[in-house]
Amino acid sequence: MSYCLNPHCQKPQNYRDAKFCLTCGTKLLLKERYRGIKPIGQGGFGRTLLAVDEDKPSKPPCVIKQFLPQAQGTNNSQKAAELFEQEAQRLDELGKHNQIPELLAYLTQEKSQYLVQEYINGQNLAEILLEQGNFNESQIWELLNSLLPVLEYVHSSEVIHRDIKPENIISSRDRKLFLVDFGAAKVVTGTAMLRTGTSIGTPEFVAPEQTRGKAIYSSDLYSLGTTCIYLLTGISPFDLFDFSENTWVWRQYLVDNSVSDKLSNILDKLIDNATSRRYQSGSEVLKEINHSSIYISPDKTQNTIKVKPSNYSSWQCVYNCIAHTDIIDSLAISSDGKLLASASHDCTIKLWKINKGKQICTTKLIQTINNENNFYAVAFSPNDLILASGDSANNIHLWDVSSGKKIRTLTGHTGWFTGVNCLSFTPDGQIIVSAGGDKTVKLWDVNTGKNIRTLKGHNSWVRSVAISSNGQIIASGSNDKTAILWNLSTGQKLKFCNHTSSVFAAINSVAFSPDGQIIATASDDYTIKLWEVTTGQEIYTFKGHGNWVRCVTFSPNGKILASSSYGKDIKLWDMNTNQEICTLTGHLSQVNSLVFSPDGQTLFSGSNDKTIKVWRCE
């Protein structure tokens, strides 16, 4: 079936392969590839059609949004056209976030505007409410944990959505939530937020300041809050507010649907009419959620923490960065703690500015470095002027941090489908050490790009390298189940550290303690081992992860060891007592990289779930 795009066509249904409408002659394919199948939505200024992409062999489904201004006056039509174009711009700027439909095309054909988007197979929350009844508390927790990081991402791009409501949140078949319809979105730059604009959005869900044309970031949080109380009660937010008493009365409409005080208080603060008393950011709400005594399954939500009794303050996830569109393999932090770099399989490195205030760390994306191949590793030089990266094509690129421009490329690792897995600078910044899939460790002159020395001794992939604080010893960990300590100056092998005879004992990560006396190794045998550097003797084995251990790192003062696993969890260990301090959960897939801030109060984690989480010691 092909559906005619002419809204006035009397018989819009056509044969599947027709190129022109048999009734009115309208061209049926957009951009020679997108074919409408049937209408699935209609609004005041347009309609939405289910479509297919004829250009791809599998003919995947997509969505065509067609701009159809009705006879509502010239000003309204002109404004609607502007909003339609804005939606395309917003979707293009926000990129391929995994909870925002991807923009596939924006075009004008036969004097009509069209927007083609990724198709989300599922139901919006209004449909789910109608079909299944009022939401319960666990569903609201799930909604908040899923949507708040998306709003953080949108706001970090200086965009206000302005029309958050149940109809604009879609739950896919696998229960993943998507934020859709950016037609009302507003870009905030400079003093734009201070100017009064047009009141826009769905009245029953918008914040008071937005009705006066002064939407701010917390206006979106207000709309999310009103969405939550509507889903809990099934009653319009208009009827949940007592105007005579100037107060919300939504609790009175909860019928056989009890809600904890913790959730009630969070919702009340989200929908406070006074912007000064409202949450100011999604991360602030997430921090409040993390202080909840309610435990939420990490398989369905994020940012939950199981803490064991200890002398340490609790660690909380205070911020969630969502900008990459594929696996994050490596993180690096500058020596002054002001910049974070993330390397991803989406062929980009993203540089983040780290801001601290009121014990909350946030990040702001300031630069993206693009590549032709997946990035596996990233490292800052000690003076923070150079960023080194390793990729899947065996290249090591050196980048100027301030400009993002490439300084030079180092080549020498070989082999097909191997790559540069890890990088580390010497303390003086003159040498960079690389771990290769070609079973070698290589030393490079940073200033000339020349290979100084190649270390051979492993008989499988080298997964990780580290350099002692005095710059004298290199540690390397390999798939061959061994870690080797090397003399950096001579290349001589000093010590071997073997995990077990188990087939699954690859060493995925190595790290020196700050004083250089201990080396930690993380293995597929579910353990982390500590070794004495001078003798190579095993000191202690940490057990507790239920899966292969992916990464290990020491806090700057050496008192805490952090580790992560393929089982999604992060564990913190007390180096004085060898006891587990706490387990941090919330990532939806394996955690590949961990870095502490220079003051040791913040931990950054990068994962296969495409997110960076910021954990803060409270």
Tab-separated table of C-alpha atoms in Angstrom, residues 99-472:
chain	number	residue	atom	x	y	z
A	99	GLN	CA	16.285	8.177	23.449
A	100	ILE	CA	15.501	10.848	20.857
A	101	PRO	CA	14.249	9.847	17.381
A	102	GLU	CA	16.939	10.351	14.774
A	103	LEU	CA	16.297	12.909	12.050
A	104	LEU	CA	16.647	11.161	8.688
A	105	ALA	CA	15.666	13.986	6.332
A	106	TYR	CA	14.135	17.452	6.151
A	107	LEU	CA	12.896	18.646	2.766
A	108	THR	CA	10.384	20.605	0.745
A	109	GLN	CA	8.616	18.805	-2.086
A	110	GLU	CA	5.806	20.162	-4.236
A	111	LYS	CA	5.603	23.235	-1.975
A	112	SER	CA	5.087	21.179	1.212
A	113	GLN	CA	7.503	20.741	4.120
A	114	TYR	CA	8.388	17.254	5.316
A	115	LEU	CA	10.409	15.845	8.157
A	116	VAL	CA	11.443	12.157	8.134
A	117	GLN	CA	12.315	10.532	11.459
A	118	GLU	CA	13.273	7.238	12.987
A	119	TYR	CA	10.192	5.153	13.769
A	120	ILE	CA	9.721	4.199	17.422
A	121	ASN	CA	7.630	1.057	17.623
A	122	GLY	CA	5.601	1.446	20.792
A	123	GLN	CA	2.923	3.445	22.605
A	124	ASN	CA	2.979	6.881	24.153
A	125	LEU	CA	2.296	7.136	27.879
A	126	ALA	CA	-1.198	8.569	27.345
A	127	GLU	CA	-2.127	5.453	25.367
A	128	ILE	CA	-0.625	3.192	28.024
A	129	LEU	CA	-2.570	5.040	30.745
A	130	LEU	CA	-5.819	4.581	28.814
A	131	GLU	CA	-5.128	0.914	28.160
A	132	GLN	CA	-3.597	-0.216	31.473
A	133	GLY	CA	-4.848	2.299	34.030
A	134	ASN	CA	-3.030	4.579	36.449
A	135	PHE	CA	0.699	4.203	36.892
A	136	ASN	CA	2.097	2.949	40.212
A	137	GLU	CA	5.057	4.313	42.137
A	138	SER	CA	7.656	1.977	40.633
A	139	GLN	CA	6.618	3.055	37.132
A	140	ILE	CA	7.074	6.709	38.093
A	141	TRP	CA	10.536	6.007	39.510
A	142	GLU	CA	11.370	4.277	36.239
A	143	LEU	CA	10.056	7.241	34.247
A	144	LEU	CA	12.099	9.762	36.238
A	145	ASN	CA	15.300	7.739	36.100
A	146	SER	CA	14.948	7.256	32.364
A	147	LEU	CA	13.853	10.750	31.281
A	148	LEU	CA	15.870	13.010	33.601
A	149	PRO	CA	19.217	12.112	31.942
A	150	VAL	CA	17.638	12.849	28.549
A	151	LEU	CA	16.563	16.282	29.756
A	152	GLU	CA	20.081	16.887	31.083
A	153	TYR	CA	21.400	16.111	27.601
A	154	VAL	CA	18.822	18.364	25.914
A	155	HIS	CA	19.502	21.226	28.336
A	156	SER	CA	23.278	20.811	28.006
A	157	SER	CA	22.715	21.490	24.298
A	158	GLU	CA	21.041	24.769	25.326
A	159	VAL	CA	17.598	23.569	24.245
A	160	ILE	CA	14.312	23.722	26.176
A	161	HIS	CA	11.752	21.178	24.962
A	162	ARG	CA	8.681	23.186	26.115
A	163	ASP	CA	6.100	20.475	25.396
A	164	ILE	CA	6.746	17.548	27.704
A	165	LYS	CA	3.535	15.581	28.224
A	166	PRO	CA	2.435	11.919	28.148
A	167	GLU	CA	1.778	12.026	24.398
A	168	ASN	CA	5.386	13.046	23.744
A	169	ILE	CA	6.965	10.206	25.704
A	170	ILE	CA	6.945	6.873	23.856
A	171	SER	CA	7.647	3.511	25.438
A	172	SER	CA	9.151	1.176	22.843
A	173	ARG	CA	8.427	-2.547	22.701
A	174	ASP	CA	11.482	-3.192	24.888
A	175	ARG	CA	10.231	-0.588	27.449
A	176	LYS	CA	12.799	2.025	26.504
A	177	LEU	CA	11.446	5.575	26.834
A	178	PHE	CA	11.855	8.129	24.028
A	179	LEU	CA	11.296	11.886	24.157
A	180	VAL	CA	9.677	13.063	20.922
A	181	ASP	CA	8.194	16.138	19.217
A	182	PHE	CA	10.721	18.963	19.381
A	183	GLY	CA	8.479	21.249	17.350
A	184	ALA	CA	8.050	23.605	20.300
A	185	ALA	CA	11.695	23.453	21.398
A	186	LYS	CA	13.604	26.662	22.001
A	187	VAL	CA	17.334	27.278	21.743
A	188	VAL	CA	18.713	29.318	24.625
A	189	THR	CA	21.802	31.383	23.876
A	190	GLY	CA	23.212	34.456	25.581
A	191	THR	CA	20.402	36.499	27.100
A	192	ALA	CA	17.660	34.792	25.082
A	193	MET	CA	16.283	33.130	28.202
A	194	LEU	CA	15.607	36.527	29.751
A	195	ARG	CA	13.418	37.740	26.900
A	196	THR	CA	9.686	37.167	26.787
A	197	GLY	CA	8.625	34.997	23.873
A	198	THR	CA	5.517	33.233	22.665
A	199	SER	CA	3.518	31.111	25.080
A	200	ILE	CA	3.644	27.587	23.722
A	201	GLY	CA	3.048	24.032	24.888
A	202	THR	CA	0.061	22.064	26.142
A	203	PRO	CA	-1.609	24.308	28.782
A	204	GLU	CA	-2.372	21.711	31.444
A	205	PHE	CA	1.262	20.559	31.573
A	206	VAL	CA	3.216	23.812	31.179
A	207	ALA	CA	4.830	25.824	33.964
A	208	PRO	CA	3.364	29.231	34.973
A	209	GLU	CA	6.358	31.160	33.640
A	210	GLN	CA	6.071	29.355	30.304
A	211	THR	CA	2.456	30.504	29.879
A	212	ARG	CA	3.857	34.040	30.062
A	213	GLY	CA	6.430	33.265	27.366
A	214	LYS	CA	9.409	32.941	29.725
A	215	ALA	CA	10.314	29.264	29.608
A	216	ILE	CA	13.482	28.216	31.456
A	217	TYR	CA	15.191	24.849	31.900
A	218	SER	CA	13.203	24.051	35.033
A	219	SER	CA	10.002	24.599	33.034
A	220	ASP	CA	10.677	21.211	31.430
A	221	LEU	CA	11.099	19.684	34.896
A	222	TYR	CA	7.742	21.175	35.903
A	223	SER	CA	6.118	19.565	32.852
A	224	LEU	CA	7.709	16.234	33.700
A	225	GLY	CA	6.316	16.559	37.229
A	226	THR	CA	2.774	17.321	36.032
A	227	THR	CA	3.074	14.379	33.653
A	228	CYS	CA	3.884	12.148	36.639
A	229	ILE	CA	0.916	13.266	38.753
A	230	TYR	CA	-1.389	12.878	35.754
A	231	LEU	CA	-0.153	9.305	35.212
A	232	LEU	CA	-0.612	8.507	38.918
A	233	THR	CA	-4.175	9.855	39.082
A	234	GLY	CA	-5.522	9.753	35.532
A	235	ILE	CA	-6.864	13.289	36.097
A	236	SER	CA	-5.965	16.475	34.255
A	237	PRO	CA	-3.434	18.626	36.156
A	238	PHE	CA	-5.970	21.486	35.852
A	239	ASP	CA	-8.192	19.554	38.266
A	240	LEU	CA	-5.332	18.635	40.593
A	241	PHE	CA	-4.659	22.252	41.577
A	242	ASP	CA	-6.878	24.170	43.996
A	243	PHE	CA	-6.788	27.747	42.692
A	244	SER	CA	-8.730	29.093	45.681
A	245	GLU	CA	-6.048	27.776	48.042
A	246	ASN	CA	-3.198	28.146	45.528
A	247	THR	CA	-1.964	24.621	46.211
A	248	TRP	CA	-1.711	21.220	44.596
A	249	VAL	CA	-4.173	18.600	45.853
A	250	TRP	CA	-3.113	15.690	43.686
A	251	ARG	CA	-2.607	13.383	46.690
A	252	GLN	CA	-6.354	13.507	47.354
A	253	TYR	CA	-6.987	11.840	43.997
A	254	LEU	CA	-4.805	8.802	44.587
A	255	VAL	CA	-7.263	5.912	44.695
A	256	ASP	CA	-5.811	2.618	45.971
A	257	ASN	CA	-2.456	3.824	44.676
A	258	SER	CA	-0.257	4.755	47.611
A	259	VAL	CA	2.859	6.840	47.026
A	260	SER	CA	5.817	7.133	49.398
A	261	ASP	CA	6.645	10.420	51.089
A	262	LYS	CA	9.956	10.410	49.258
A	263	LEU	CA	8.348	10.367	45.819
A	264	SER	CA	5.619	12.793	46.890
A	265	ASN	CA	8.177	15.328	48.079
A	266	ILE	CA	10.182	15.023	44.864
A	267	LEU	CA	7.073	15.527	42.723
A	268	ASP	CA	5.967	18.504	44.837
A	269	LYS	CA	9.322	20.178	44.297
A	270	LEU	CA	9.183	19.480	40.559
A	271	ILE	CA	5.781	21.194	40.228
A	272	ASP	CA	6.360	24.104	42.594
A	273	ASN	CA	4.997	27.300	41.013
A	274	ALA	CA	7.960	29.292	42.327
A	275	THR	CA	10.973	28.701	40.100
A	276	SER	CA	13.341	29.468	42.990
A	277	ARG	CA	11.955	26.545	45.012
A	278	ARG	CA	11.854	24.146	42.078
A	279	TYR	CA	14.645	21.769	41.040
A	280	GLN	CA	17.011	23.566	38.698
A	281	SER	CA	18.438	20.592	36.811
A	282	GLY	CA	17.829	16.939	36.110
A	283	SER	CA	21.020	16.007	37.955
A	284	GLU	CA	19.697	17.724	41.080
A	285	VAL	CA	16.580	15.539	40.949
A	286	LEU	CA	18.641	12.411	40.332
A	287	LYS	CA	20.787	13.226	43.338
A	288	GLU	CA	17.644	13.491	45.467
A	289	ILE	CA	16.416	10.176	44.089
A	290	ASN	CA	19.725	8.551	44.955
A	291	HIS	CA	19.307	9.580	48.591
A	292	SER	CA	16.092	7.589	48.657
A	293	SER	CA	15.952	4.595	50.948
A	294	ILE	CA	13.907	2.861	48.275
A	295	TYR	CA	15.925	0.402	46.220
A	296	ILE	CA	15.051	0.301	42.524
A	297	SER	CA	16.186	-2.573	40.323
A	298	PRO	CA	19.276	-1.488	38.358
A	299	ASP	CA	18.069	-3.518	35.384
A	300	LYS	CA	15.154	-1.091	34.964
A	301	THR	CA	16.488	2.154	36.394
A	302	GLN	CA	19.714	4.023	36.893
A	303	ASN	CA	21.810	5.631	39.589
A	304	THR	CA	20.997	3.239	42.445
A	305	ILE	CA	23.549	2.445	45.123
A	306	LYS	CA	24.033	-0.371	47.605
A	307	VAL	CA	26.279	0.832	50.417
A	308	LYS	CA	27.942	-1.316	53.042
A	309	PRO	CA	28.736	0.095	56.500
A	310	SER	CA	32.121	1.822	56.529
A	311	ASN	CA	33.958	4.824	57.836
A	312	TYR	CA	33.583	6.504	54.451
A	313	SER	CA	30.870	8.918	53.410
A	314	SER	CA	28.414	7.579	50.846
A	315	TRP	CA	28.998	7.874	47.102
A	316	GLN	CA	26.124	9.130	44.951
A	317	CYS	CA	25.604	9.497	41.208
A	318	VAL	CA	25.166	13.242	40.793
A	319	TYR	CA	25.278	13.589	37.023
A	320	ASN	CA	24.688	11.532	33.904
A	321	CYS	CA	26.279	12.515	30.566
A	322	ILE	CA	24.575	11.285	27.431
A	323	ALA	CA	26.141	12.425	24.174
A	324	HIS	CA	27.869	9.439	22.578
A	325	THR	CA	25.936	7.109	20.305
A	326	ASP	CA	28.023	3.995	20.856
A	327	ILE	CA	30.255	2.243	23.391
A	328	ILE	CA	32.489	4.446	25.558
A	329	ASP	CA	35.794	2.604	25.891
A	330	SER	CA	38.061	5.097	27.655
A	331	LEU	CA	38.008	8.174	29.880
A	332	ALA	CA	40.819	10.547	30.845
A	333	ILE	CA	40.911	13.547	33.165
A	334	SER	CA	43.280	16.507	32.967
A	335	SER	CA	45.798	17.016	35.770
A	336	ASP	CA	43.985	20.154	36.957
A	337	GLY	CA	40.652	18.307	37.047
A	338	LYS	CA	38.935	20.777	34.735
A	339	LEU	CA	38.593	18.641	31.598
A	340	LEU	CA	37.296	15.142	30.922
A	341	ALA	CA	37.856	13.280	27.643
A	342	SER	CA	35.741	10.334	26.494
A	343	ALA	CA	36.627	7.988	23.619
A	344	SER	CA	33.888	6.043	21.854
A	345	HIS	CA	33.137	3.513	19.146
A	346	ASP	CA	31.034	6.250	17.510
A	347	CYS	CA	34.387	7.503	16.109
A	348	THR	CA	34.465	10.589	18.311
A	349	ILE	CA	36.310	11.938	21.307
A	350	LYS	CA	34.282	14.349	23.368
A	351	LEU	CA	35.875	16.943	25.638
A	352	TRP	CA	33.893	18.028	28.675
A	353	LYS	CA	34.360	20.981	30.991
A	354	ILE	CA	33.924	19.912	34.613
A	355	ASN	CA	32.144	22.367	36.890
A	356	LYS	CA	31.956	22.027	40.657
A	357	GLY	CA	29.530	23.749	42.964
A	358	LYS	CA	27.633	22.880	46.113
A	359	GLN	CA	29.295	19.435	46.071
A	360	ILE	CA	27.733	18.611	42.703
A	361	CYS	CA	29.894	17.995	39.676
A	362	THR	CA	28.435	18.671	36.252
A	363	THR	CA	29.922	18.425	32.786
A	364	LYS	CA	29.445	20.606	29.735
A	365	LEU	CA	30.390	19.396	26.274
A	366	ILE	CA	32.869	21.852	24.791
A	367	GLN	CA	34.429	20.015	21.856
A	368	THR	CA	34.097	16.921	19.663
A	369	ILE	CA	36.990	15.336	17.775
A	370	ASN	CA	35.943	13.167	14.842
A	371	ASN	CA	37.745	10.157	13.412
A	372	GLU	CA	37.272	7.557	10.677
A	373	ASN	CA	37.699	4.646	13.094
A	374	ASN	CA	36.492	3.604	16.538
A	375	PHE	CA	38.392	5.178	19.417
A	376	TYR	CA	39.677	2.671	21.992
A	377	ALA	CA	41.922	4.813	24.203
A	378	VAL	CA	42.505	8.396	25.274
A	379	ALA	CA	45.063	10.105	27.564
A	380	PHE	CA	46.068	13.656	28.539
A	381	SER	CA	49.710	14.740	28.608
A	382	PRO	CA	50.883	15.859	32.088
A	383	ASN	CA	50.743	19.543	31.063
A	384	ASP	CA	47.197	19.048	29.648
A	385	LEU	CA	48.190	20.540	26.280
A	386	ILE	CA	48.078	17.309	24.271
A	387	LEU	CA	45.415	14.631	24.028
A	388	ALA	CA	46.485	11.227	22.723
A	389	SER	CA	44.061	8.728	21.207
A	390	GLY	CA	44.296	5.134	20.023
A	391	ASP	CA	41.910	3.677	17.460
A	392	SER	CA	40.792	0.444	15.841
A	393	ALA	CA	43.047	1.017	12.809
A	394	ASN	CA	46.241	0.928	14.908
A	395	ASN	CA	46.681	4.710	14.771
A	396	ILE	CA	47.815	6.921	17.629
A	397	HIS	CA	46.774	10.525	17.075
A	398	LEU	CA	48.082	13.478	19.075
A	399	TRP	CA	45.644	16.406	19.305
A	400	ASP	CA	46.005	19.994	20.464
A	401	VAL	CA	43.599	20.235	23.404
A	402	SER	CA	42.678	23.892	22.958
A	403	SER	CA	41.911	23.751	19.235
A	404	GLY	CA	41.104	20.074	18.684
A	405	LYS	CA	43.466	20.038	15.699
A	406	LYS	CA	45.621	17.007	14.980
A	407	ILE	CA	49.325	17.500	15.737
A	408	ARG	CA	50.622	14.217	14.300
A	409	THR	CA	49.822	10.553	13.818
A	410	LEU	CA	52.010	7.742	15.138
A	411	THR	CA	51.922	4.469	13.201
A	412	GLY	CA	53.680	1.203	13.890
A	413	HIS	CA	51.236	-1.210	15.507
A	414	THR	CA	50.146	-3.777	12.937
A	415	GLY	CA	47.582	-6.465	12.325
A	416	TRP	CA	43.994	-6.663	11.184
A	417	PHE	CA	41.144	-5.978	13.622
A	418	THR	CA	43.475	-5.291	16.539
A	419	GLY	CA	43.893	-1.630	17.425
A	420	VAL	CA	45.588	0.463	20.104
A	421	ASN	CA	43.906	-0.519	23.374
A	422	CYS	CA	45.530	1.761	25.958
A	423	LEU	CA	47.838	4.790	26.204
A	424	SER	CA	49.884	6.346	29.003
A	425	PHE	CA	52.260	9.347	29.159
A	426	THR	CA	55.438	9.339	31.209
A	427	PRO	CA	55.412	11.890	34.080
A	428	ASP	CA	57.656	14.278	32.115
A	429	GLY	CA	55.341	14.089	29.085
A	430	GLN	CA	58.170	13.201	26.669
A	431	ILE	CA	57.188	9.588	25.982
A	432	ILE	CA	53.880	7.921	25.333
A	433	VAL	CA	53.451	4.166	25.838
A	434	SER	CA	50.876	2.183	23.845
A	435	ALA	CA	49.301	-1.264	24.205
A	436	GLY	CA	48.552	-3.014	20.924
A	437	GLY	CA	46.443	-5.835	19.654
A	438	ASP	CA	49.622	-7.013	17.878
A	439	LYS	CA	50.960	-8.362	21.224
A	440	THR	CA	53.439	-5.501	21.667
A	441	VAL	CA	54.015	-2.477	23.869
A	442	LYS	CA	55.549	0.493	22.056
A	443	LEU	CA	57.319	3.631	23.328
A	444	TRP	CA	57.042	6.821	21.264
A	445	ASP	CA	58.803	10.189	21.294
A	446	VAL	CA	56.003	12.721	21.727
A	447	ASN	CA	57.929	15.547	20.031
A	448	THR	CA	59.027	13.670	16.905
A	449	GLY	CA	56.444	10.878	16.700
A	450	LYS	CA	59.201	8.298	16.241
A	451	ASN	CA	59.071	4.812	17.747
A	452	ILE	CA	61.732	4.603	20.470
A	453	ARG	CA	61.360	0.953	21.395
A	454	THR	CA	59.044	-2.026	20.943
A	455	LEU	CA	58.597	-4.396	23.887
A	456	LYS	CA	57.846	-8.013	23.000
A	457	GLY	CA	57.006	-10.643	25.581
A	458	HIS	CA	53.265	-11.231	25.523
A	459	ASN	CA	51.802	-13.947	23.315
A	460	SER	CA	48.347	-12.377	22.955
A	461	TRP	CA	46.674	-8.959	22.822
A	462	VAL	CA	48.031	-6.361	25.224
A	463	ARG	CA	44.959	-4.849	26.870
A	464	SER	CA	46.389	-2.244	29.236
A	465	VAL	CA	49.537	-0.301	30.149
A	466	ALA	CA	50.457	1.899	33.115
A	467	ILE	CA	53.573	3.836	34.165
A	468	SER	CA	54.837	4.185	37.729
A	469	SER	CA	54.798	7.650	39.294
A	470	ASN	CA	58.617	7.870	39.167
A	471	GLY	CA	58.553	7.129	35.428
A	472	GLN	CA	60.861	4.122	35.714
